[in-house]
Amino acid sequence: MTKKLSREKRLVTILQDDSESLLAFIQAKVVQLNRLNQIWHTEMGSLGEHTRIANFREGHLIIECASAAWATQLRYRLPTITEQLIHYDALRDLKQIEWNIQPHFHPIHSI
């Protein structure tokens, strides 16, 4: 009895073969968050250097802030930020922006 050896599948092949898999979902989410963070950093200027998009689902945008001070800046700018972001197709369903403080995810820049 001979066993037929199968070729190792590359990740791209696995994702293309099964677009409903958990791995495919994770890959799509990573691509989405990278795209949204590019938009975020382009639009937010200095605020974008100290914040990032953590998630966007069902119209809810979650922002991580490096400190309470940056969270306060975000809170003051919310109406303007919402107006800026809904012009992008990827964020046209934006209904609410939430934030949390995650200082350990952001590098501290020394002056």
mmCIF file with all atom_site columns, C-alpha atoms in Angstrom:
data_model
loop_
_atom_site.group_PDB
_atom_site.id
_atom_site.type_symbol
_atom_site.label_atom_id
_atom_site.label_alt_id
_atom_site.label_comp_id
_atom_site.label_asym_id
_atom_site.label_entity_id
_atom_site.label_seq_id
_atom_site.pdbx_PDB_ins_code
_atom_site.Cartn_x
_atom_site.Cartn_y
_atom_site.Cartn_z
_atom_site.occupancy
_atom_site.B_iso_or_equiv
_atom_site.pdbx_formal_charge
_atom_site.auth_seq_id
_atom_site.auth_comp_id
_atom_site.auth_asym_id
_atom_site.auth_atom_id
_atom_site.pdbx_PDB_model_num
ATOM 1   C CA . MET A 1 1   ? 0.000   0.000  0.000  1.00 0.00 ? 1   MET A CA 1
ATOM 2   C CA . THR A 1 2   ? 1.480   3.309  -1.041 1.00 0.00 ? 2   THR A CA 1
ATOM 3   C CA . LYS A 1 3   ? 0.556   6.512  0.595  1.00 0.00 ? 3   LYS A CA 1
ATOM 4   C CA . LYS A 1 4   ? 0.154   9.488  -1.680 1.00 0.00 ? 4   LYS A CA 1
ATOM 5   C CA . LEU A 1 5   ? 2.111   12.465 -0.379 1.00 0.00 ? 5   LEU A CA 1
ATOM 6   C CA . SER A 1 6   ? 0.269   15.736 -0.485 1.00 0.00 ? 6   SER A CA 1
ATOM 7   C CA . ARG A 1 7   ? 1.995   19.022 -1.012 1.00 0.00 ? 7   ARG A CA 1
ATOM 8   C CA . GLU A 1 8   ? 2.157   21.356 1.900  1.00 0.00 ? 8   GLU A CA 1
ATOM 9   C CA . LYS A 1 9   ? -0.454  24.042 1.546  1.00 0.00 ? 9   LYS A CA 1
ATOM 10  C CA . ARG A 1 10  ? 0.593   27.631 1.717  1.00 0.00 ? 10  ARG A CA 1
ATOM 11  C CA . LEU A 1 11  ? -1.432  29.952 3.929  1.00 0.00 ? 11  LEU A CA 1
ATOM 12  C CA . VAL A 1 12  ? -2.760  31.864 0.941  1.00 0.00 ? 12  VAL A CA 1
ATOM 13  C CA . THR A 1 13  ? -4.036  28.626 -0.589 1.00 0.00 ? 13  THR A CA 1
ATOM 14  C CA . ILE A 1 14  ? -5.765  27.622 2.637  1.00 0.00 ? 14  ILE A CA 1
ATOM 15  C CA . LEU A 1 15  ? -7.475  31.001 2.853  1.00 0.00 ? 15  LEU A CA 1
ATOM 16  C CA . GLN A 1 16  ? -8.588  30.885 -0.770 1.00 0.00 ? 16  GLN A CA 1
ATOM 17  C CA . ASP A 1 17  ? -9.915  27.340 -0.410 1.00 0.00 ? 17  ASP A CA 1
ATOM 18  C CA . ASP A 1 18  ? -11.964 28.102 2.691  1.00 0.00 ? 18  ASP A CA 1
ATOM 19  C CA . SER A 1 19  ? -13.077 31.733 2.843  1.00 0.00 ? 19  SER A CA 1
ATOM 20  C CA . GLU A 1 20  ? -15.424 30.888 5.736  1.00 0.00 ? 20  GLU A CA 1
ATOM 21  C CA . SER A 1 21  ? -12.694 29.626 8.063  1.00 0.00 ? 21  SER A CA 1
ATOM 22  C CA . LEU A 1 22  ? -11.671 31.340 11.274 1.00 0.00 ? 22  LEU A CA 1
ATOM 23  C CA . LEU A 1 23  ? -8.216  31.927 9.825  1.00 0.00 ? 23  LEU A CA 1
ATOM 24  C CA . ALA A 1 24  ? -9.715  33.721 6.819  1.00 0.00 ? 24  ALA A CA 1
ATOM 25  C CA . PHE A 1 25  ? -11.839 35.862 9.160  1.00 0.00 ? 25  PHE A CA 1
ATOM 26  C CA . ILE A 1 26  ? -8.766  36.841 11.187 1.00 0.00 ? 26  ILE A CA 1
ATOM 27  C CA . GLN A 1 27  ? -6.823  37.718 8.054  1.00 0.00 ? 27  GLN A CA 1
ATOM 28  C CA . ALA A 1 28  ? -9.691  39.874 6.747  1.00 0.00 ? 28  ALA A CA 1
ATOM 29  C CA . LYS A 1 29  ? -9.948  41.653 10.124 1.00 0.00 ? 29  LYS A CA 1
ATOM 30  C CA . VAL A 1 30  ? -6.221  42.413 10.138 1.00 0.00 ? 30  VAL A CA 1
ATOM 31  C CA . VAL A 1 31  ? -6.450  43.852 6.625  1.00 0.00 ? 31  VAL A CA 1
ATOM 32  C CA . GLN A 1 32  ? -9.477  45.946 7.662  1.00 0.00 ? 32  GLN A CA 1
ATOM 33  C CA . LEU A 1 33  ? -7.759  47.308 10.788 1.00 0.00 ? 33  LEU A CA 1
ATOM 34  C CA . ASN A 1 34  ? -4.575  48.146 8.874  1.00 0.00 ? 34  ASN A CA 1
ATOM 35  C CA . ARG A 1 35  ? -6.606  50.069 6.288  1.00 0.00 ? 35  ARG A CA 1
ATOM 36  C CA . LEU A 1 36  ? -8.602  51.891 8.990  1.00 0.00 ? 36  LEU A CA 1
ATOM 37  C CA . ASN A 1 37  ? -5.441  52.808 10.906 1.00 0.00 ? 37  ASN A CA 1
ATOM 38  C CA . GLN A 1 38  ? -3.934  54.287 7.739  1.00 0.00 ? 38  GLN A CA 1
ATOM 39  C CA . ILE A 1 39  ? -7.019  56.484 7.396  1.00 0.00 ? 39  ILE A CA 1
ATOM 40  C CA . TRP A 1 40  ? -6.914  57.325 11.107 1.00 0.00 ? 40  TRP A CA 1
ATOM 41  C CA . HIS A 1 41  ? -3.267  58.401 11.078 1.00 0.00 ? 41  HIS A CA 1
ATOM 42  C CA . THR A 1 42  ? -3.775  60.451 7.916  1.00 0.00 ? 42  THR A CA 1
ATOM 43  C CA . GLU A 1 43  ? -6.751  62.336 9.335  1.00 0.00 ? 43  GLU A CA 1
ATOM 44  C CA . MET A 1 44  ? -5.798  62.777 12.992 1.00 0.00 ? 44  MET A CA 1
ATOM 45  C CA . GLY A 1 45  ? -2.370  64.392 12.877 1.00 0.00 ? 45  GLY A CA 1
ATOM 46  C CA . SER A 1 46  ? -0.717  64.467 16.322 1.00 0.00 ? 46  SER A CA 1
ATOM 47  C CA . LEU A 1 47  ? -3.700  62.698 17.897 1.00 0.00 ? 47  LEU A CA 1
ATOM 48  C CA . GLY A 1 48  ? -3.081  59.807 15.499 1.00 0.00 ? 48  GLY A CA 1
ATOM 49  C CA . GLU A 1 49  ? 0.442   59.382 16.834 1.00 0.00 ? 49  GLU A CA 1
ATOM 50  C CA . HIS A 1 50  ? -0.908  58.592 20.311 1.00 0.00 ? 50  HIS A CA 1
ATOM 51  C CA . THR A 1 51  ? -4.012  56.623 19.397 1.00 0.00 ? 51  THR A CA 1
ATOM 52  C CA . ARG A 1 52  ? -4.967  53.753 17.154 1.00 0.00 ? 52  ARG A CA 1
ATOM 53  C CA . ILE A 1 53  ? -8.045  51.911 15.984 1.00 0.00 ? 53  ILE A CA 1
ATOM 54  C CA . ALA A 1 54  ? -8.487  48.691 17.915 1.00 0.00 ? 54  ALA A CA 1
ATOM 55  C CA . ASN A 1 55  ? -11.734 47.518 16.327 1.00 0.00 ? 55  ASN A CA 1
ATOM 56  C CA . PHE A 1 56  ? -14.601 48.511 14.058 1.00 0.00 ? 56  PHE A CA 1
ATOM 57  C CA . ARG A 1 57  ? -17.729 46.397 14.132 1.00 0.00 ? 57  ARG A CA 1
ATOM 58  C CA . GLU A 1 58  ? -21.403 47.117 13.560 1.00 0.00 ? 58  GLU A CA 1
ATOM 59  C CA . GLY A 1 59  ? -20.812 50.867 13.413 1.00 0.00 ? 59  GLY A CA 1
ATOM 60  C CA . HIS A 1 60  ? -18.807 51.022 16.648 1.00 0.00 ? 60  HIS A CA 1
ATOM 61  C CA . LEU A 1 61  ? -15.247 52.278 16.409 1.00 0.00 ? 61  LEU A CA 1
ATOM 62  C CA . ILE A 1 62  ? -12.948 51.449 19.328 1.00 0.00 ? 62  ILE A CA 1
ATOM 63  C CA . ILE A 1 63  ? -9.899  53.672 19.783 1.00 0.00 ? 63  ILE A CA 1
ATOM 64  C CA . GLU A 1 64  ? -6.956  52.923 22.069 1.00 0.00 ? 64  GLU A CA 1
ATOM 65  C CA . CYS A 1 65  ? -5.264  55.967 23.600 1.00 0.00 ? 65  CYS A CA 1
ATOM 66  C CA . ALA A 1 66  ? -1.750  56.168 25.007 1.00 0.00 ? 66  ALA A CA 1
ATOM 67  C CA . SER A 1 67  ? -2.862  58.200 28.037 1.00 0.00 ? 67  SER A CA 1
ATOM 68  C CA . ALA A 1 68  ? -5.800  59.918 29.695 1.00 0.00 ? 68  ALA A CA 1
ATOM 69  C CA . ALA A 1 69  ? -4.624  63.218 28.222 1.00 0.00 ? 69  ALA A CA 1
ATOM 70  C CA . TRP A 1 70  ? -4.939  61.847 24.676 1.00 0.00 ? 70  TRP A CA 1
ATOM 71  C CA . ALA A 1 71  ? -8.314  60.322 25.524 1.00 0.00 ? 71  ALA A CA 1
ATOM 72  C CA . THR A 1 72  ? -9.456  63.795 26.608 1.00 0.00 ? 72  THR A CA 1
ATOM 73  C CA . GLN A 1 73  ? -8.240  65.283 23.327 1.00 0.00 ? 73  GLN A CA 1
ATOM 74  C CA . LEU A 1 74  ? -10.143 62.579 21.488 1.00 0.00 ? 74  LEU A CA 1
ATOM 75  C CA . ARG A 1 75  ? -13.305 63.239 23.477 1.00 0.00 ? 75  ARG A CA 1
ATOM 76  C CA . TYR A 1 76  ? -13.202 66.989 22.726 1.00 0.00 ? 76  TYR A CA 1
ATOM 77  C CA . ARG A 1 77  ? -12.757 66.342 19.011 1.00 0.00 ? 77  ARG A CA 1
ATOM 78  C CA . LEU A 1 78  ? -15.407 63.609 18.625 1.00 0.00 ? 78  LEU A CA 1
ATOM 79  C CA . PRO A 1 79  ? -17.942 65.613 16.555 1.00 0.00 ? 79  PRO A CA 1
ATOM 80  C CA . THR A 1 80  ? -15.265 66.742 14.111 1.00 0.00 ? 80  THR A CA 1
ATOM 81  C CA . ILE A 1 81  ? -13.674 63.300 13.969 1.00 0.00 ? 81  ILE A CA 1
ATOM 82  C CA . THR A 1 82  ? -16.981 61.646 13.145 1.00 0.00 ? 82  THR A CA 1
ATOM 83  C CA . GLU A 1 83  ? -17.608 64.135 10.318 1.00 0.00 ? 83  GLU A CA 1
ATOM 84  C CA . GLN A 1 84  ? -14.126 63.487 8.921  1.00 0.00 ? 84  GLN A CA 1
ATOM 85  C CA . LEU A 1 85  ? -14.314 59.703 9.035  1.00 0.00 ? 85  LEU A CA 1
ATOM 86  C CA . ILE A 1 86  ? -17.774 59.044 7.586  1.00 0.00 ? 86  ILE A CA 1
ATOM 87  C CA . HIS A 1 87  ? -16.555 60.347 4.232  1.00 0.00 ? 87  HIS A CA 1
ATOM 88  C CA . TYR A 1 88  ? -14.489 57.174 3.823  1.00 0.00 ? 88  TYR A CA 1
ATOM 89  C CA . ASP A 1 89  ? -16.279 54.129 2.409  1.00 0.00 ? 89  ASP A CA 1
ATOM 90  C CA . ALA A 1 90  ? -14.695 51.868 5.023  1.00 0.00 ? 90  ALA A CA 1
ATOM 91  C CA . LEU A 1 91  ? -16.230 53.996 7.814  1.00 0.00 ? 91  LEU A CA 1
ATOM 92  C CA . ARG A 1 92  ? -19.511 55.169 6.280  1.00 0.00 ? 92  ARG A CA 1
ATOM 93  C CA . ASP A 1 93  ? -21.481 53.043 8.798  1.00 0.00 ? 93  ASP A CA 1
ATOM 94  C CA . LEU A 1 94  ? -19.827 54.782 11.765 1.00 0.00 ? 94  LEU A CA 1
ATOM 95  C CA . LYS A 1 95  ? -22.385 55.367 14.532 1.00 0.00 ? 95  LYS A CA 1
ATOM 96  C CA . GLN A 1 96  ? -20.356 55.562 17.723 1.00 0.00 ? 96  GLN A CA 1
ATOM 97  C CA . ILE A 1 97  ? -16.776 56.077 18.849 1.00 0.00 ? 97  ILE A CA 1
ATOM 98  C CA . GLU A 1 98  ? -15.559 54.558 22.095 1.00 0.00 ? 98  GLU A CA 1
ATOM 99  C CA . TRP A 1 99  ? -12.093 54.703 23.592 1.00 0.00 ? 99  TRP A CA 1
ATOM 100 C CA . ASN A 1 100 ? -9.956  53.142 26.247 1.00 0.00 ? 100 ASN A CA 1
ATOM 101 C CA . ILE A 1 101 ? -6.527  53.853 27.604 1.00 0.00 ? 101 ILE A CA 1
ATOM 102 C CA . GLN A 1 102 ? -3.800  51.325 26.771 1.00 0.00 ? 102 GLN A CA 1
ATOM 103 C CA . PRO A 1 103 ? -0.443  52.943 27.555 1.00 0.00 ? 103 PRO A CA 1
ATOM 104 C CA . HIS A 1 104 ? 1.603   49.758 27.264 1.00 0.00 ? 104 HIS A CA 1
ATOM 105 C CA . PHE A 1 105 ? 0.642   49.356 23.585 1.00 0.00 ? 105 PHE A CA 1
ATOM 106 C CA . HIS A 1 106 ? 2.156   52.690 22.605 1.00 0.00 ? 106 HIS A CA 1
ATOM 107 C CA . PRO A 1 107 ? 5.861   53.458 22.580 1.00 0.00 ? 107 PRO A CA 1
ATOM 108 C CA . ILE A 1 108 ? 6.975   56.328 24.776 1.00 0.00 ? 108 ILE A CA 1
ATOM 109 C CA . HIS A 1 109 ? 8.964   58.869 22.811 1.00 0.00 ? 109 HIS A CA 1
ATOM 110 C CA . SER A 1 110 ? 11.674  60.657 24.736 1.00 0.00 ? 110 SER A CA 1
ATOM 111 C CA . ILE A 1 111 ? 12.286  64.322 24.032 1.00 0.00 ? 111 ILE A CA 1
#
